[in-house]
mmCIF file of C-alpha atoms and ligand atoms in Angstrom:
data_model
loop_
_atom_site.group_PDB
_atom_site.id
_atom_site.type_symbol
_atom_site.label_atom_id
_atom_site.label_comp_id
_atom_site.label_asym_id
_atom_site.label_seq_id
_atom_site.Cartn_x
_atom_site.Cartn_y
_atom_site.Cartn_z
ATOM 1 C CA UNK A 180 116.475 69.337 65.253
ATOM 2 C CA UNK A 181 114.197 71.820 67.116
ATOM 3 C CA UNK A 182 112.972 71.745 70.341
ATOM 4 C CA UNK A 183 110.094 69.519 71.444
ATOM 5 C CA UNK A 184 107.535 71.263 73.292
ATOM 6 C CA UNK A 185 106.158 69.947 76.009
ATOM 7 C CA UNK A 186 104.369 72.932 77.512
ATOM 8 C CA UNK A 187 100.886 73.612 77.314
ATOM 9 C CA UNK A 188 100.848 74.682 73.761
ATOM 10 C CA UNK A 189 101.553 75.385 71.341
ATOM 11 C CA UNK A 190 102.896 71.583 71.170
ATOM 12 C CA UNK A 191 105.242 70.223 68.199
ATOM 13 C CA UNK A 192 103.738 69.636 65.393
ATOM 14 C CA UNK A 193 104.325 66.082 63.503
ATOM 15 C CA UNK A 194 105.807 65.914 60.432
ATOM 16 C CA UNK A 195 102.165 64.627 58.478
ATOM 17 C CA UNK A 196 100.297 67.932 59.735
ATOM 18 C CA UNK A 197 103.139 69.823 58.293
ATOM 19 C CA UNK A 198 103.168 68.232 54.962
ATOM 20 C CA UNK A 199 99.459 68.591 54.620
ATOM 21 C CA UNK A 200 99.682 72.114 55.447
ATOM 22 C CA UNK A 201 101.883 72.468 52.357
ATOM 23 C CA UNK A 202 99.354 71.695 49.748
ATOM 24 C CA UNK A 203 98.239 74.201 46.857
ATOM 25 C CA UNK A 204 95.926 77.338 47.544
ATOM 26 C CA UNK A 205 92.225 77.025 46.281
ATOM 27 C CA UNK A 206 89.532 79.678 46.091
ATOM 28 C CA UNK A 207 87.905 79.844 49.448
ATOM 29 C CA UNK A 208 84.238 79.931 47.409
ATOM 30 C CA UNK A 209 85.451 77.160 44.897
ATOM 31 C CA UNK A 210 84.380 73.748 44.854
ATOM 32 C CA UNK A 211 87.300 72.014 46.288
ATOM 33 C CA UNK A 212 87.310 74.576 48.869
ATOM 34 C CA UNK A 213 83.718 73.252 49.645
ATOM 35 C CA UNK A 214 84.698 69.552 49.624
ATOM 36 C CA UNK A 215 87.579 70.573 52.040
ATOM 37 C CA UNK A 216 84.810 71.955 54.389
ATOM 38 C CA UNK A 217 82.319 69.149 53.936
ATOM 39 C CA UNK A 218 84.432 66.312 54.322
ATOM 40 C CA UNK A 219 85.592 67.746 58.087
ATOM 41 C CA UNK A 220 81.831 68.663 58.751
ATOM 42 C CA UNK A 221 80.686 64.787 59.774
ATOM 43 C CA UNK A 222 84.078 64.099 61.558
ATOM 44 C CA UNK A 223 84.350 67.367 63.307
ATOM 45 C CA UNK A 224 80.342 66.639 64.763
ATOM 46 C CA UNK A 225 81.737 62.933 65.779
ATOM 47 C CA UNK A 226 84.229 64.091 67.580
ATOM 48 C CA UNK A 227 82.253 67.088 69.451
ATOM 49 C CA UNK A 228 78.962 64.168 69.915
ATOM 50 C CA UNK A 229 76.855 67.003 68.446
ATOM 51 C CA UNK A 230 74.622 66.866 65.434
ATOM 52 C CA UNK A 231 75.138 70.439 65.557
ATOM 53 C CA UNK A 232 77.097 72.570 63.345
ATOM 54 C CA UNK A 233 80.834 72.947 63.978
ATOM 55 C CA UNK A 234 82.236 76.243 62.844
ATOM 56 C CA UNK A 235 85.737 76.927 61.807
ATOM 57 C CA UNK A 236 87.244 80.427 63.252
ATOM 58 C CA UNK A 237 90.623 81.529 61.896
ATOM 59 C CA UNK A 238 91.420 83.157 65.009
ATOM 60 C CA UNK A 239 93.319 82.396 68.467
ATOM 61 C CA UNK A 240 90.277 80.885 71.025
ATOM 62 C CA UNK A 241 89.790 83.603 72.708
ATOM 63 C CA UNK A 242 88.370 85.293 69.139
ATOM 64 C CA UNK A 243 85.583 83.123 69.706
ATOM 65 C CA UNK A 244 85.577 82.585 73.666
ATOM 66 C CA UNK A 245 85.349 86.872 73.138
ATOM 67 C CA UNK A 246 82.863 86.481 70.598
ATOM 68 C CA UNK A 247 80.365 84.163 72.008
ATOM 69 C CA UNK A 248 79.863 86.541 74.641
ATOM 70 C CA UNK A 249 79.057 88.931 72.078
ATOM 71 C CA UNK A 250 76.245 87.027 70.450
ATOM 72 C CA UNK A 251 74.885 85.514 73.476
ATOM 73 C CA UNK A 252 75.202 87.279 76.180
ATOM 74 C CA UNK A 253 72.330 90.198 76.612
ATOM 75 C CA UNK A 254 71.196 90.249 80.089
ATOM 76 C CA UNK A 255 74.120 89.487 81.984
ATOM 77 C CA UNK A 256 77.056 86.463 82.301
ATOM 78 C CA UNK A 257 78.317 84.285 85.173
ATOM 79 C CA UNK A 258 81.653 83.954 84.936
ATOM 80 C CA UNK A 259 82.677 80.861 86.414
ATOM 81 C CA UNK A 260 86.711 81.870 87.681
ATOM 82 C CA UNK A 261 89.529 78.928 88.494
ATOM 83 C CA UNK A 262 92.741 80.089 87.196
ATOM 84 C CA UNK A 263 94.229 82.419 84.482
ATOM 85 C CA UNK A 264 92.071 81.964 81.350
ATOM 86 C CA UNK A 265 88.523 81.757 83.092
ATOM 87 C CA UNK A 266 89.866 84.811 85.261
ATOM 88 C CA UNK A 267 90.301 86.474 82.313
ATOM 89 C CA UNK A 268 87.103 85.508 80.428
ATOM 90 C CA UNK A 269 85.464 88.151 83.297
ATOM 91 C CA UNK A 270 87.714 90.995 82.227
ATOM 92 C CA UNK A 271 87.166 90.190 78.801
ATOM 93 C CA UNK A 272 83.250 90.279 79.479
ATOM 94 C CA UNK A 273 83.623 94.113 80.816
ATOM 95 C CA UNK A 274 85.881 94.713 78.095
ATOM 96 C CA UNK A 275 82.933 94.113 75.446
ATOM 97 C CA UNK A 276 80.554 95.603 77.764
ATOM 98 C CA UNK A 277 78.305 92.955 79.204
ATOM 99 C CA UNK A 278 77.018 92.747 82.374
ATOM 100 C CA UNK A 279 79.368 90.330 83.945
ATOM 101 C CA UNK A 280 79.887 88.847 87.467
ATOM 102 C CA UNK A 281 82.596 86.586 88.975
ATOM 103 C CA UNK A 282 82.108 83.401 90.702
ATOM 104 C CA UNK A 283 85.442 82.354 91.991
ATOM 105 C CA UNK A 284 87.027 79.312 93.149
ATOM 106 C CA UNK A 285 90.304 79.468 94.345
ATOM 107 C CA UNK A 286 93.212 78.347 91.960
ATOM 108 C CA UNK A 287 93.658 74.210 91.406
ATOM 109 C CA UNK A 288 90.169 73.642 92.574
ATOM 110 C CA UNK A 289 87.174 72.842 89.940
ATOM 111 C CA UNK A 290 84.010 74.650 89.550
ATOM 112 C CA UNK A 291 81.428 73.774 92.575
ATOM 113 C CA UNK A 292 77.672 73.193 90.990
ATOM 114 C CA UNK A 293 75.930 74.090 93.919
ATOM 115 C CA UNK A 294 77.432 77.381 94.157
ATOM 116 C CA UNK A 295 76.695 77.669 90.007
ATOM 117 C CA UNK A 296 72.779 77.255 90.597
ATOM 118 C CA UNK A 297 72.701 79.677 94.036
ATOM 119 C CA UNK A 298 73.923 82.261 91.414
ATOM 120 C CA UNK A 299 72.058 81.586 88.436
ATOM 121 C CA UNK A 300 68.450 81.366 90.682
ATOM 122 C CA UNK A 301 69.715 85.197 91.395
ATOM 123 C CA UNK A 302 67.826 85.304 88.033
ATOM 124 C CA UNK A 303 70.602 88.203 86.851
ATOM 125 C CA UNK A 304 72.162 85.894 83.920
ATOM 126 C CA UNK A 305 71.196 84.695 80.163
ATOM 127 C CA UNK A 306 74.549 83.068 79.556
ATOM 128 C CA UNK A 307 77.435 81.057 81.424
ATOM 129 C CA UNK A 308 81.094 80.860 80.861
ATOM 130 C CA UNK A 309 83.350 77.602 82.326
ATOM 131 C CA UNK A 310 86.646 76.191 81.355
ATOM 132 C CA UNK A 311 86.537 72.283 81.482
ATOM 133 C CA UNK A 312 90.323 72.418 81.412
ATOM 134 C CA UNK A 313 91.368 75.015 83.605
ATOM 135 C CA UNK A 314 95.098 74.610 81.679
ATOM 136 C CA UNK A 315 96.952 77.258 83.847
ATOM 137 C CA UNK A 316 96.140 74.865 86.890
ATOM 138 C CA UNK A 317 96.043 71.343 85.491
ATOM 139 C CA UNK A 318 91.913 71.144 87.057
ATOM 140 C CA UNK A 319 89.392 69.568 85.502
ATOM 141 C CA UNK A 320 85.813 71.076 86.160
ATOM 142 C CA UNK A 321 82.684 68.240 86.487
ATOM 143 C CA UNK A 322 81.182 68.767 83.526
ATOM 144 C CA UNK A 323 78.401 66.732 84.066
ATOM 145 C CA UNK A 324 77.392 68.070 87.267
ATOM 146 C CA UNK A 325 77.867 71.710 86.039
ATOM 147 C CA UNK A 326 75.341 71.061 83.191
ATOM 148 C CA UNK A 327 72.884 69.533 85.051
ATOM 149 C CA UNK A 328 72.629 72.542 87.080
ATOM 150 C CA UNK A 329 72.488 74.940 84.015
ATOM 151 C CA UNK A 330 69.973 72.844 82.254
ATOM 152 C CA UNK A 331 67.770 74.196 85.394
ATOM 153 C CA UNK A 332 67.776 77.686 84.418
ATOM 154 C CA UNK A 333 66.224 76.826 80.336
ATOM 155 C CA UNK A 334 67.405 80.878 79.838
ATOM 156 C CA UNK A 335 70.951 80.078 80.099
ATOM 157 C CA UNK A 336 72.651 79.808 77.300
ATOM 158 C CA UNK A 337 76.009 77.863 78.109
ATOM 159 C CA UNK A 338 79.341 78.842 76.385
ATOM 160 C CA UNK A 339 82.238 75.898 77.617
ATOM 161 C CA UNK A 340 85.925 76.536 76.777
ATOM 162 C CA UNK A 341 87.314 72.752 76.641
ATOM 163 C CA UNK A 342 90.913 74.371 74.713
ATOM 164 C CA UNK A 343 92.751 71.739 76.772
ATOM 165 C CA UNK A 344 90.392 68.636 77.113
ATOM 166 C CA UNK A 345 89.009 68.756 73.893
ATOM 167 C CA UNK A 346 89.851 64.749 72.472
ATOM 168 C CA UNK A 347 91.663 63.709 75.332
ATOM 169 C CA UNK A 348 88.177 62.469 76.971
ATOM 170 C CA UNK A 349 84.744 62.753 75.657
ATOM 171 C CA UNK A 350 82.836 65.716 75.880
ATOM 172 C CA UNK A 351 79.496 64.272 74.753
ATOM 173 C CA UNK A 352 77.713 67.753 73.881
ATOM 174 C CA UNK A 353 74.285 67.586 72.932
ATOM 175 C CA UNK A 354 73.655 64.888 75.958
ATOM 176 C CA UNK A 355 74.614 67.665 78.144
ATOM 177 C CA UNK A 356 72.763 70.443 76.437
ATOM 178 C CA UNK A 357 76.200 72.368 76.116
ATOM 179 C CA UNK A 358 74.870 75.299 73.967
ATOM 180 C CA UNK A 359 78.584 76.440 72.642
ATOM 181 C CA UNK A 360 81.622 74.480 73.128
ATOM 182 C CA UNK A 361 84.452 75.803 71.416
ATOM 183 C CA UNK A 362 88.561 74.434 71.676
ATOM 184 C CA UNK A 363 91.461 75.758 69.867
ATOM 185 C CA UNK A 364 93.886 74.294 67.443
ATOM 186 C CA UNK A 365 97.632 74.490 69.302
ATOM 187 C CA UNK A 366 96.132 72.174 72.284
ATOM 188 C CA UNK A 367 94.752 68.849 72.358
ATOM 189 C CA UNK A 368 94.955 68.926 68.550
ATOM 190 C CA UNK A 369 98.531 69.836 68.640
ATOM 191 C CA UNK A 370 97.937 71.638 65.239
ATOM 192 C CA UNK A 371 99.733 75.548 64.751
ATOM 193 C CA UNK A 372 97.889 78.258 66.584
ATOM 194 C CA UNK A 373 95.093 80.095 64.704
ATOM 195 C CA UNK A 374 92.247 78.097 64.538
ATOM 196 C CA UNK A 375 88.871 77.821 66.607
ATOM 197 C CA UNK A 376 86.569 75.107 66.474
ATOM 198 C CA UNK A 377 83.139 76.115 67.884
ATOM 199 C CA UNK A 378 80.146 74.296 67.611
ATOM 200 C CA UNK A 379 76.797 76.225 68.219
ATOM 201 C CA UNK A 380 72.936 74.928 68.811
ATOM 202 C CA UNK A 381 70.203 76.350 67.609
ATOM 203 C CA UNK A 382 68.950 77.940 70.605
ATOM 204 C CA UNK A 383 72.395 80.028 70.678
ATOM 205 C CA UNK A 384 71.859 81.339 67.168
ATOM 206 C CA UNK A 385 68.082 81.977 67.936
ATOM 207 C CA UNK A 386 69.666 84.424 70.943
ATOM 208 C CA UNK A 387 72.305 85.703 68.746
ATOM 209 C CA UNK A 388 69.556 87.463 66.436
ATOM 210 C CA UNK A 389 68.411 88.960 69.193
ATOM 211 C CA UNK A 390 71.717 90.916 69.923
ATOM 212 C CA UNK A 391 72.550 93.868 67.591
ATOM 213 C CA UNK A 392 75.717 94.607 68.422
ATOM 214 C CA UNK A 393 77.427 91.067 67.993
ATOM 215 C CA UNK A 394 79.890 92.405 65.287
ATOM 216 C CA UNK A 395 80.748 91.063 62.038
ATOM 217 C CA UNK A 396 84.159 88.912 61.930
ATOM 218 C CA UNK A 397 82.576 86.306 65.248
ATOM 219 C CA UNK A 398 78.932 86.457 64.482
ATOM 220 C CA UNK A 399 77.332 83.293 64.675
ATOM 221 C CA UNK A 400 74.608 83.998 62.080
ATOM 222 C CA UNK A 401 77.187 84.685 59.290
ATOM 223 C CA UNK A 402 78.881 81.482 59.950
ATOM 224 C CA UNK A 403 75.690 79.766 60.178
ATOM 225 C CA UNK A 404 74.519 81.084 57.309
ATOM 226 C CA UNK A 405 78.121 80.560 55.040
ATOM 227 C CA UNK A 406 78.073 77.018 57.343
ATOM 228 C CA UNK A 407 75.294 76.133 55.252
ATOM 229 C CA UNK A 408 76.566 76.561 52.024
ATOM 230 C CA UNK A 409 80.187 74.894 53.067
ATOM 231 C CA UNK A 410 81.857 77.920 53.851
ATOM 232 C CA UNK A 411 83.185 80.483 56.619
ATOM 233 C CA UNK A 412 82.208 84.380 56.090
ATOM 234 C CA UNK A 413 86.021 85.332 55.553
ATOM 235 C CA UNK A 414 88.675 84.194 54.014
ATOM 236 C CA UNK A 415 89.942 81.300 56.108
ATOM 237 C CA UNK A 416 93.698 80.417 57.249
ATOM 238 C CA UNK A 417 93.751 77.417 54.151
ATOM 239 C CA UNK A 418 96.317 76.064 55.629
ATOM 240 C CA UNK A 419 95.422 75.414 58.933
ATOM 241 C CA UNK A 420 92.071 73.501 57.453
ATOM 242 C CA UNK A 421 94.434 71.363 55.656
ATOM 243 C CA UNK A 422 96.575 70.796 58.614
ATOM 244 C CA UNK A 423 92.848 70.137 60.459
ATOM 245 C CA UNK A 424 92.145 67.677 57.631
ATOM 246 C CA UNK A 425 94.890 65.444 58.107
ATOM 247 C CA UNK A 426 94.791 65.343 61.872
ATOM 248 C CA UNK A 427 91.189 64.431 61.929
ATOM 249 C CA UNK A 428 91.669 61.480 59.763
ATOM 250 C CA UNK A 429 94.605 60.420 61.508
ATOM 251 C CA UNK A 430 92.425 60.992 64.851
ATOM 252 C CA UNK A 431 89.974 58.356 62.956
ATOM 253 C CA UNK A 432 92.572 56.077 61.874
ATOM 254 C CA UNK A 433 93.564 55.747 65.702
ATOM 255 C CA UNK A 434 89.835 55.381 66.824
ATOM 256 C CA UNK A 435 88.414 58.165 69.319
ATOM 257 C CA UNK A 436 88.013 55.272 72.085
ATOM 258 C CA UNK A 437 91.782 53.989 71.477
ATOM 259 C CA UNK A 438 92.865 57.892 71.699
ATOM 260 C CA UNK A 439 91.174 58.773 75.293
ATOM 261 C CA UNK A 440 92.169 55.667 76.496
ATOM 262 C CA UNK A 441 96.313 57.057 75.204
ATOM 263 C CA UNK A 442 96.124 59.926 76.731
ATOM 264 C CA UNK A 443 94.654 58.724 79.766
ATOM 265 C CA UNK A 444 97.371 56.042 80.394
ATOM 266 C CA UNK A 445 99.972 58.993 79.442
ATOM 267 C CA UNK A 446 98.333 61.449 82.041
ATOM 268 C CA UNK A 447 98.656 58.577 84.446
ATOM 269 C CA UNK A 448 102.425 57.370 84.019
ATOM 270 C CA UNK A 449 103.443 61.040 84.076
ATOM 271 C CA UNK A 450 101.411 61.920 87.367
ATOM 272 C CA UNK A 451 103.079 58.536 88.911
ATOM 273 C CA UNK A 452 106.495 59.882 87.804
ATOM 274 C CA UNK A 453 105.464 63.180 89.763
ATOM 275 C CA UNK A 454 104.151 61.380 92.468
ATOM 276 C CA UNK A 455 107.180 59.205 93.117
ATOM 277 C CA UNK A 456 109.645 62.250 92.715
ATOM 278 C CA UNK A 457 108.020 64.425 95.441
ATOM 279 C CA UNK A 458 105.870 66.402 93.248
ATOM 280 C CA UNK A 459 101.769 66.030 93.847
ATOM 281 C CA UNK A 460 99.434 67.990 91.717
ATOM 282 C CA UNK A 461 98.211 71.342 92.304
ATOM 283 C CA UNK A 462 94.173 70.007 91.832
ATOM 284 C CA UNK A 463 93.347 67.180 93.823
ATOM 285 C CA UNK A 464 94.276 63.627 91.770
ATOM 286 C CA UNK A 465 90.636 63.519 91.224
ATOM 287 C CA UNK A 466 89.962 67.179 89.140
ATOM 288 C CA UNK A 467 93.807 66.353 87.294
ATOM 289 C CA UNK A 468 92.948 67.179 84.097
ATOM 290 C CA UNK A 469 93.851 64.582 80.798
ATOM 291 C CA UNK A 470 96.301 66.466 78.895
ATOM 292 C CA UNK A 471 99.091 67.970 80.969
ATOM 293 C CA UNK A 472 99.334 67.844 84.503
ATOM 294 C CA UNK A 473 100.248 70.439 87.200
ATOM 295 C CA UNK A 474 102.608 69.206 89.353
ATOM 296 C CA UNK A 475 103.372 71.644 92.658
ATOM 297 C CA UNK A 476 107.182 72.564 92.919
ATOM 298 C CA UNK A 477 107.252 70.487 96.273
ATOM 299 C CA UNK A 478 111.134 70.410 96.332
ATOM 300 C CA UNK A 479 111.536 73.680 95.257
ATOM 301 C CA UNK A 480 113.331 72.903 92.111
ATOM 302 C CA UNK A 481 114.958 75.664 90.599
ATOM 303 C CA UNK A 482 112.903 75.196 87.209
ATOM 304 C CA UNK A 483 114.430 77.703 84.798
ATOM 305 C CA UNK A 484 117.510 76.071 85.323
ATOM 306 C CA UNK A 485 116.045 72.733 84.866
ATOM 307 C CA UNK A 486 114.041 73.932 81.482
ATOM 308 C CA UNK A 487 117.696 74.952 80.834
ATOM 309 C CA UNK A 488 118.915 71.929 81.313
ATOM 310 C CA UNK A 489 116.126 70.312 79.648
ATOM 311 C CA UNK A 490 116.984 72.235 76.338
ATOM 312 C CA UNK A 491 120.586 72.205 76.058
ATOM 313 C CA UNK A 492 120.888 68.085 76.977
ATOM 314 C CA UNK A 493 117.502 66.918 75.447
ATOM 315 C CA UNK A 494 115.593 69.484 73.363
ATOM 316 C CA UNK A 495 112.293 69.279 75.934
ATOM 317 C CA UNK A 496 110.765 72.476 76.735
ATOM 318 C CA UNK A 497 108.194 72.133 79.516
ATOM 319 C CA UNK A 498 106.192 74.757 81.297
ATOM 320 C CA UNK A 499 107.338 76.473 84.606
ATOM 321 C CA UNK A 500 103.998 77.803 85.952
ATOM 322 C CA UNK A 501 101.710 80.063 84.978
ATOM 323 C CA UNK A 502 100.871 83.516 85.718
ATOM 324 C CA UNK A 503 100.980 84.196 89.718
ATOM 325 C CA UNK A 504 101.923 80.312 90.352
ATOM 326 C CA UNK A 505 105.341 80.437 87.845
ATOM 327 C CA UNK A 506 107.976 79.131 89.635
ATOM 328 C CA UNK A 507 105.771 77.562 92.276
ATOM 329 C CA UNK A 508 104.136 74.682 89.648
ATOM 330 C CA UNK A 509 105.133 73.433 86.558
ATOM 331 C CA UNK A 510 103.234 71.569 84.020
ATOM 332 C CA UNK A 511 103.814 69.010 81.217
ATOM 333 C CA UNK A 512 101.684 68.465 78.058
ATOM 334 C CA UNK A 513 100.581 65.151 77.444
ATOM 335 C CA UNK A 514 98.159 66.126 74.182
ATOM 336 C CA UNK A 515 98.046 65.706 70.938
ATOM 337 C CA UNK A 516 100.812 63.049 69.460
ATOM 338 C CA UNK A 517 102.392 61.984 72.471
ATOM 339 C CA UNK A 518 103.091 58.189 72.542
ATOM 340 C CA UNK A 519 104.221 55.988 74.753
ATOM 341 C CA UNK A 520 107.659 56.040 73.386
ATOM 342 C CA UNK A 521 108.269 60.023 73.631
ATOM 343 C CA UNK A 522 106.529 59.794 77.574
ATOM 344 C CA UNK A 523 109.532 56.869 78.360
ATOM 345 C CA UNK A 524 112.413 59.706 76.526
ATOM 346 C CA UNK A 525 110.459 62.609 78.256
ATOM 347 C CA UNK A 526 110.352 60.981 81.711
ATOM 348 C CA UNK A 527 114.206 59.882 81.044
ATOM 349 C CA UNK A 528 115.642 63.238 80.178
ATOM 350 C CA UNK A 529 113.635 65.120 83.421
ATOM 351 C CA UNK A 530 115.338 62.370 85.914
ATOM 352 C CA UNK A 531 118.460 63.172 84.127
ATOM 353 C CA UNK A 532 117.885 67.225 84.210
ATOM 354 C CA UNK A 533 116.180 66.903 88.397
ATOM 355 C CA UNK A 534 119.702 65.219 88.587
ATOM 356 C CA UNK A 535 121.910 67.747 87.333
ATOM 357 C CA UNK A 536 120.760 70.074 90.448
ATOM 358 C CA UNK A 537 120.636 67.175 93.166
ATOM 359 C CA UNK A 538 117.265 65.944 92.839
HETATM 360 C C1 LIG B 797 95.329 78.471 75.732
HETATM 361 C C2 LIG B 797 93.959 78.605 76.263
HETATM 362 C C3 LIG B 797 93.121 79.630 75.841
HETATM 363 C C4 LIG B 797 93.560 80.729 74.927
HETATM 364 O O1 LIG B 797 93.908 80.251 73.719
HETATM 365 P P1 LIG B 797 94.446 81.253 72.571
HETATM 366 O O2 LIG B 797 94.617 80.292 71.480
HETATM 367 O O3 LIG B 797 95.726 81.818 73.073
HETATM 368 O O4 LIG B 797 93.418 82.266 72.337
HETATM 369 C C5 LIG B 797 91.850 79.652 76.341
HETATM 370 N N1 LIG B 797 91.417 78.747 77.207
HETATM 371 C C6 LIG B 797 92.195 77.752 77.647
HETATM 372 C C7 LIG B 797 91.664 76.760 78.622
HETATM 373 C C8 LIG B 797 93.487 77.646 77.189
HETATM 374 O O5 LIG B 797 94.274 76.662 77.620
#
């Protein structure tokens, strides 16, 4: 038996993905390919609340987080900064030479609105980058607040990372006027790594054209235009889509509704668990995020022996903290398939492994 992962992806995957995923090759311009892509099409737009199209990357989520940027972003981008991956999406930004600036928040705290619209009335940006889930830090950003203030400035074209929130609570993206929300597969979805799900209005294509140097293998044009005709411009990870397949009508089975409401109750019995042990969450309780939650190393728990511990006892992996807070937080997955059942063996085995070194 391997290990089951419990940091913040890649997660385990369950046995039906993994079956699915072992189905024939087809032709990525035959017809089966194209029922493949059209059956997901509807499903995929349910579960972003978009009649938009929803576009299917094989690439890590930073191909497309990098390559929105690219087709969107001409006149300059307000990076919105609150821990490790929206950090990076600044550098990233300069990397592909666009205009970018920082707005920073200090780590475990959301994105403020107010200090989003003093920025963007600077006049300097066409396009804004946020992470819902902030996943190094466990904070949720308000969403709905944030939006409101972009849909202020009608230039802005809005790219929103929700990698980690994506499922576990809705997202309801054409309501909000999110232009490009895109989430990866090893997260919430608790597929393999590899895939990007992005879906894209029109208004971010219509900018897109505009940019020449958007590249081939991310722009949004090709996919719109292969979109169209059920396909993606390359030849797509097969695989993966069947592995997507399966999980979205198992995600239908289950009932979207039923499925927030899982991972909600999960979120909440783990955070009590924390709570009760000594261990409060980096964000305050009320900008905890759905899927994992970042617990602050209170105690001082030596956690590489307790991931140690963890592992040799009970096959768990969790997380021990991210980038400049490892050792000081530690976070535990809650996406994807988690039930009540593994939460109750999950909870049991960390009392048992806090136990082995006193706590
Ligand atoms: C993991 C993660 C990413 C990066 O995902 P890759 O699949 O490694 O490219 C980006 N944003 C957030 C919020 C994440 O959690």
């Amino acid at each position: 038996m391997s290990n089951r992962l419990y940091i913040p992806g890649p997660l385990t995957v369950s046995e039906s993905v993994i079956k699915a995923m072992g189905r024939p090759m087809v032709g990525h311009r035959s017809k089966a390919f194209v029922s493949l892509y059209n059956d997901m099409q509807p499903r995929l737009q349910t579960m972003f609340f978009t009649k938009d199209p929803v576009y299917l990357s094989t690439s890590s989520a930073w191909g497309v987080m990098e390559g929105a940027l690219r087709n969107v972003c001409r006149k300059g981008v307000l990076n919105c900064m609150n821990g490790a991956f929206s950090d990076k999406w600044n550098d990233v930004a300069r990397r592909c030479g666009r205009p970018a600036e920082a707005l920073q928040f200090e780590w475990g705290t959301p994105v403020d609105p107010a200090a989003v619209r003093k920025a963007l009335a600077s006049g300097k940006f066409d396009c804004i980058t946020f992470i819902h889930s902030e996943t190094s830090t466990g904070t949720l950003s308000p969403i709905e607040d944030i939006m409101a203030v972009v849909r202020e400035f009608p230039d802005v074209i809005s790219v929103v990372d929700s990698v980690s929130s994506f499922s576990t609570l809705p997202i309801h993206k054409d309501r909000l006027g999110i232009d490009i929300l895109l989430t990866g597969s090893q997260k919430a979805l608790a597929l393999p790594p590899g895939l990007a799900i992005v879906s894209v209005s029109e208004r971010a294509r219509e900018r897109a054209k505009l940019s020449a140097d958007r590249g081939y293998y991310f722009d949004l044009i090709e996919f719109h235009d292969n979109h169209l005709k059920g396909m993606t411009p390359s030849t797509p990870c097969i695989s993966l889509l069947y592995g997507l397949q399966q999980k979205l009508l198992e995600v239908e089975a289950e009932g979207l509704e039923n499925r927030f409401a899982r991972h909600l109750r999960l979120n909440e019995r783990m955070r009590a668990w924390g709570l009760a042990k000594g261990f409060p969450l980096l964000p305050a309780p009320e900008f905890g995020t759905r899927g994992l939650n970042c617990f602050r190393n209170a105690r001082n728990a030596d956690l590489e022996r307790l991931n140690e511990t963890l592992k040799s006892r009970h096959k768990i992996v969790i997380d021990g903290g991210y980038g400049k807070l490892k050792g000081k937080t530690f976070r535990i997955s809650n996406m994807g398939d988690e039930t009540d059942e593994t939460v109750t063996r999950l909870i049991a085995a960390l009392d048992d492994s806090f136990a082995e070194q006193g706590m």
